[in-house]
């Protein structure tokens, strides 16, 4: 089932010195892995968006708002290499 979330940076750490929050896209279909990565990234002050399959990840990536993508190797739709 598709799952897409976007969380603001809520971590307890101070914001980046330049005042800009890095936006990370997690492309992953495993809920346990998503929960782990998302919690860690938010703790470090990143803004996180989750795409549960390759096609949704590609749609999100095309928005141009991400500085980093963490992608699963094998996902429904498109894999991490495509």
PDB file of C-alpha atoms in Angstrom:
ATOM      1  CA  UNK A   1       0.000   0.000   0.000  1.00  0.00           C
ATOM      2  CA  UNK A   2       1.434   3.409  -0.922  1.00  0.00           C
ATOM      3  CA  UNK A   3       2.857   5.429   1.917  1.00  0.00           C
ATOM      4  CA  UNK A   4       4.187   8.928   1.573  1.00  0.00           C
ATOM      5  CA  UNK A   5       5.038  11.220   4.415  1.00  0.00           C
ATOM      6  CA  UNK A   6       6.751  14.512   4.833  1.00  0.00           C
ATOM      7  CA  UNK A   7       8.051  15.616   8.205  1.00  0.00           C
ATOM      8  CA  UNK A   8       9.545  18.910   9.220  1.00  0.00           C
ATOM      9  CA  UNK A   9      12.887  18.845  10.915  1.00  0.00           C
ATOM     10  CA  UNK A  10      11.990  18.362  14.591  1.00  0.00           C
ATOM     11  CA  UNK A  11      15.229  16.992  15.982  1.00  0.00           C
ATOM     12  CA  UNK A  12      16.735  18.230  19.217  1.00  0.00           C
ATOM     13  CA  UNK A  13      19.941  19.301  17.510  1.00  0.00           C
ATOM     14  CA  UNK A  14      20.503  22.941  16.462  1.00  0.00           C
ATOM     15  CA  UNK A  15      19.641  23.934  12.887  1.00  0.00           C
ATOM     16  CA  UNK A  16      22.403  23.960  10.257  1.00  0.00           C
ATOM     17  CA  UNK A  17      24.645  27.056  10.437  1.00  0.00           C
ATOM     18  CA  UNK A  18      23.509  28.400   7.069  1.00  0.00           C
ATOM     19  CA  UNK A  19      19.876  28.328   8.239  1.00  0.00           C
ATOM     20  CA  UNK A  20      18.888  25.892   5.507  1.00  0.00           C
ATOM     21  CA  UNK A  21      17.430  22.517   6.370  1.00  0.00           C
ATOM     22  CA  UNK A  22      18.534  19.715   4.081  1.00  0.00           C
ATOM     23  CA  UNK A  23      15.589  17.871   2.537  1.00  0.00           C
ATOM     24  CA  UNK A  24      16.078  14.094   2.182  1.00  0.00           C
ATOM     25  CA  UNK A  25      13.994  11.691   0.109  1.00  0.00           C
ATOM     26  CA  UNK A  26      13.814   8.128   1.432  1.00  0.00           C
ATOM     27  CA  UNK A  27      12.808   5.704  -1.329  1.00  0.00           C
ATOM     28  CA  UNK A  28      12.059   2.496   0.561  1.00  0.00           C
ATOM     29  CA  UNK A  29       9.219  -0.038   0.668  1.00  0.00           C
ATOM     30  CA  UNK A  30      10.086  -1.679   4.004  1.00  0.00           C
ATOM     31  CA  UNK A  31       8.286   0.012   6.923  1.00  0.00           C
ATOM     32  CA  UNK A  32      10.884  -0.983   9.536  1.00  0.00           C
ATOM     33  CA  UNK A  33      13.724   0.485   7.487  1.00  0.00           C
ATOM     34  CA  UNK A  34      11.721   3.644   6.785  1.00  0.00           C
ATOM     35  CA  UNK A  35      10.932   4.129  10.478  1.00  0.00           C
ATOM     36  CA  UNK A  36      14.602   3.718  11.434  1.00  0.00           C
ATOM     37  CA  UNK A  37      15.969   6.046   8.744  1.00  0.00           C
ATOM     38  CA  UNK A  38      13.279   8.658   9.218  1.00  0.00           C
ATOM     39  CA  UNK A  39      13.733   8.827  12.995  1.00  0.00           C
ATOM     40  CA  UNK A  40      17.519   9.121  12.679  1.00  0.00           C
ATOM     41  CA  UNK A  41      17.384  11.810  10.003  1.00  0.00           C
ATOM     42  CA  UNK A  42      14.798  13.884  11.860  1.00  0.00           C
ATOM     43  CA  UNK A  43      16.894  13.613  15.028  1.00  0.00           C
ATOM     44  CA  UNK A  44      19.792  15.160  13.104  1.00  0.00           C
ATOM     45  CA  UNK A  45      17.626  18.009  11.849  1.00  0.00           C
ATOM     46  CA  UNK A  46      16.807  16.893   8.313  1.00  0.00           C
ATOM     47  CA  UNK A  47      13.444  17.343   6.646  1.00  0.00           C
ATOM     48  CA  UNK A  48      12.271  13.945   5.384  1.00  0.00           C
ATOM     49  CA  UNK A  49       9.885  12.769   2.675  1.00  0.00           C
ATOM     50  CA  UNK A  50       9.170   9.066   2.169  1.00  0.00           C
ATOM     51  CA  UNK A  51       8.238   7.346  -1.097  1.00  0.00           C
ATOM     52  CA  UNK A  52       7.270   3.679  -0.848  1.00  0.00           C
ATOM     53  CA  UNK A  53       8.003   2.710  -4.451  1.00  0.00           C
ATOM     54  CA  UNK A  54      10.264   3.709  -7.289  1.00  0.00           C
ATOM     55  CA  UNK A  55       7.638   5.530  -9.336  1.00  0.00           C
ATOM     56  CA  UNK A  56       6.611   7.724  -6.405  1.00  0.00           C
ATOM     57  CA  UNK A  57      10.284   8.385  -5.645  1.00  0.00           C
ATOM     58  CA  UNK A  58      10.861   9.519  -9.227  1.00  0.00           C
ATOM     59  CA  UNK A  59       7.825  11.830  -9.070  1.00  0.00           C
ATOM     60  CA  UNK A  60       9.095  13.338  -5.829  1.00  0.00           C
ATOM     61  CA  UNK A  61      12.660  13.642  -7.111  1.00  0.00           C
ATOM     62  CA  UNK A  62      11.483  15.611 -10.141  1.00  0.00           C
ATOM     63  CA  UNK A  63      10.252  18.380  -7.828  1.00  0.00           C
ATOM     64  CA  UNK A  64      13.901  19.356  -7.355  1.00  0.00           C
ATOM     65  CA  UNK A  65      13.612  20.014  -3.623  1.00  0.00           C
ATOM     66  CA  UNK A  66      15.879  17.208  -2.379  1.00  0.00           C
ATOM     67  CA  UNK A  67      19.579  17.501  -1.637  1.00  0.00           C
ATOM     68  CA  UNK A  68      19.946  13.803  -0.786  1.00  0.00           C
ATOM     69  CA  UNK A  69      18.203  10.563  -1.780  1.00  0.00           C
ATOM     70  CA  UNK A  70      18.466   7.331   0.181  1.00  0.00           C
ATOM     71  CA  UNK A  71      17.146   4.568  -2.044  1.00  0.00           C
ATOM     72  CA  UNK A  72      16.401   0.896  -1.650  1.00  0.00           C
ATOM     73  CA  UNK A  73      17.921  -1.336  -4.315  1.00  0.00           C
ATOM     74  CA  UNK A  74      14.738  -3.334  -5.034  1.00  0.00           C
ATOM     75  CA  UNK A  75      11.317  -1.667  -4.908  1.00  0.00           C
ATOM     76  CA  UNK A  76       7.979  -1.990  -6.680  1.00  0.00           C
ATOM     77  CA  UNK A  77       7.572   0.105  -9.844  1.00  0.00           C
ATOM     78  CA  UNK A  78      11.188   1.087 -10.457  1.00  0.00           C
ATOM     79  CA  UNK A  79      14.229  -0.168  -8.618  1.00  0.00           C
ATOM     80  CA  UNK A  80      16.868   2.028  -6.998  1.00  0.00           C
ATOM     81  CA  UNK A  81      19.140   1.864 -10.047  1.00  0.00           C
ATOM     82  CA  UNK A  82      16.545   2.873 -12.601  1.00  0.00           C
TER      83      UNK A  82
END
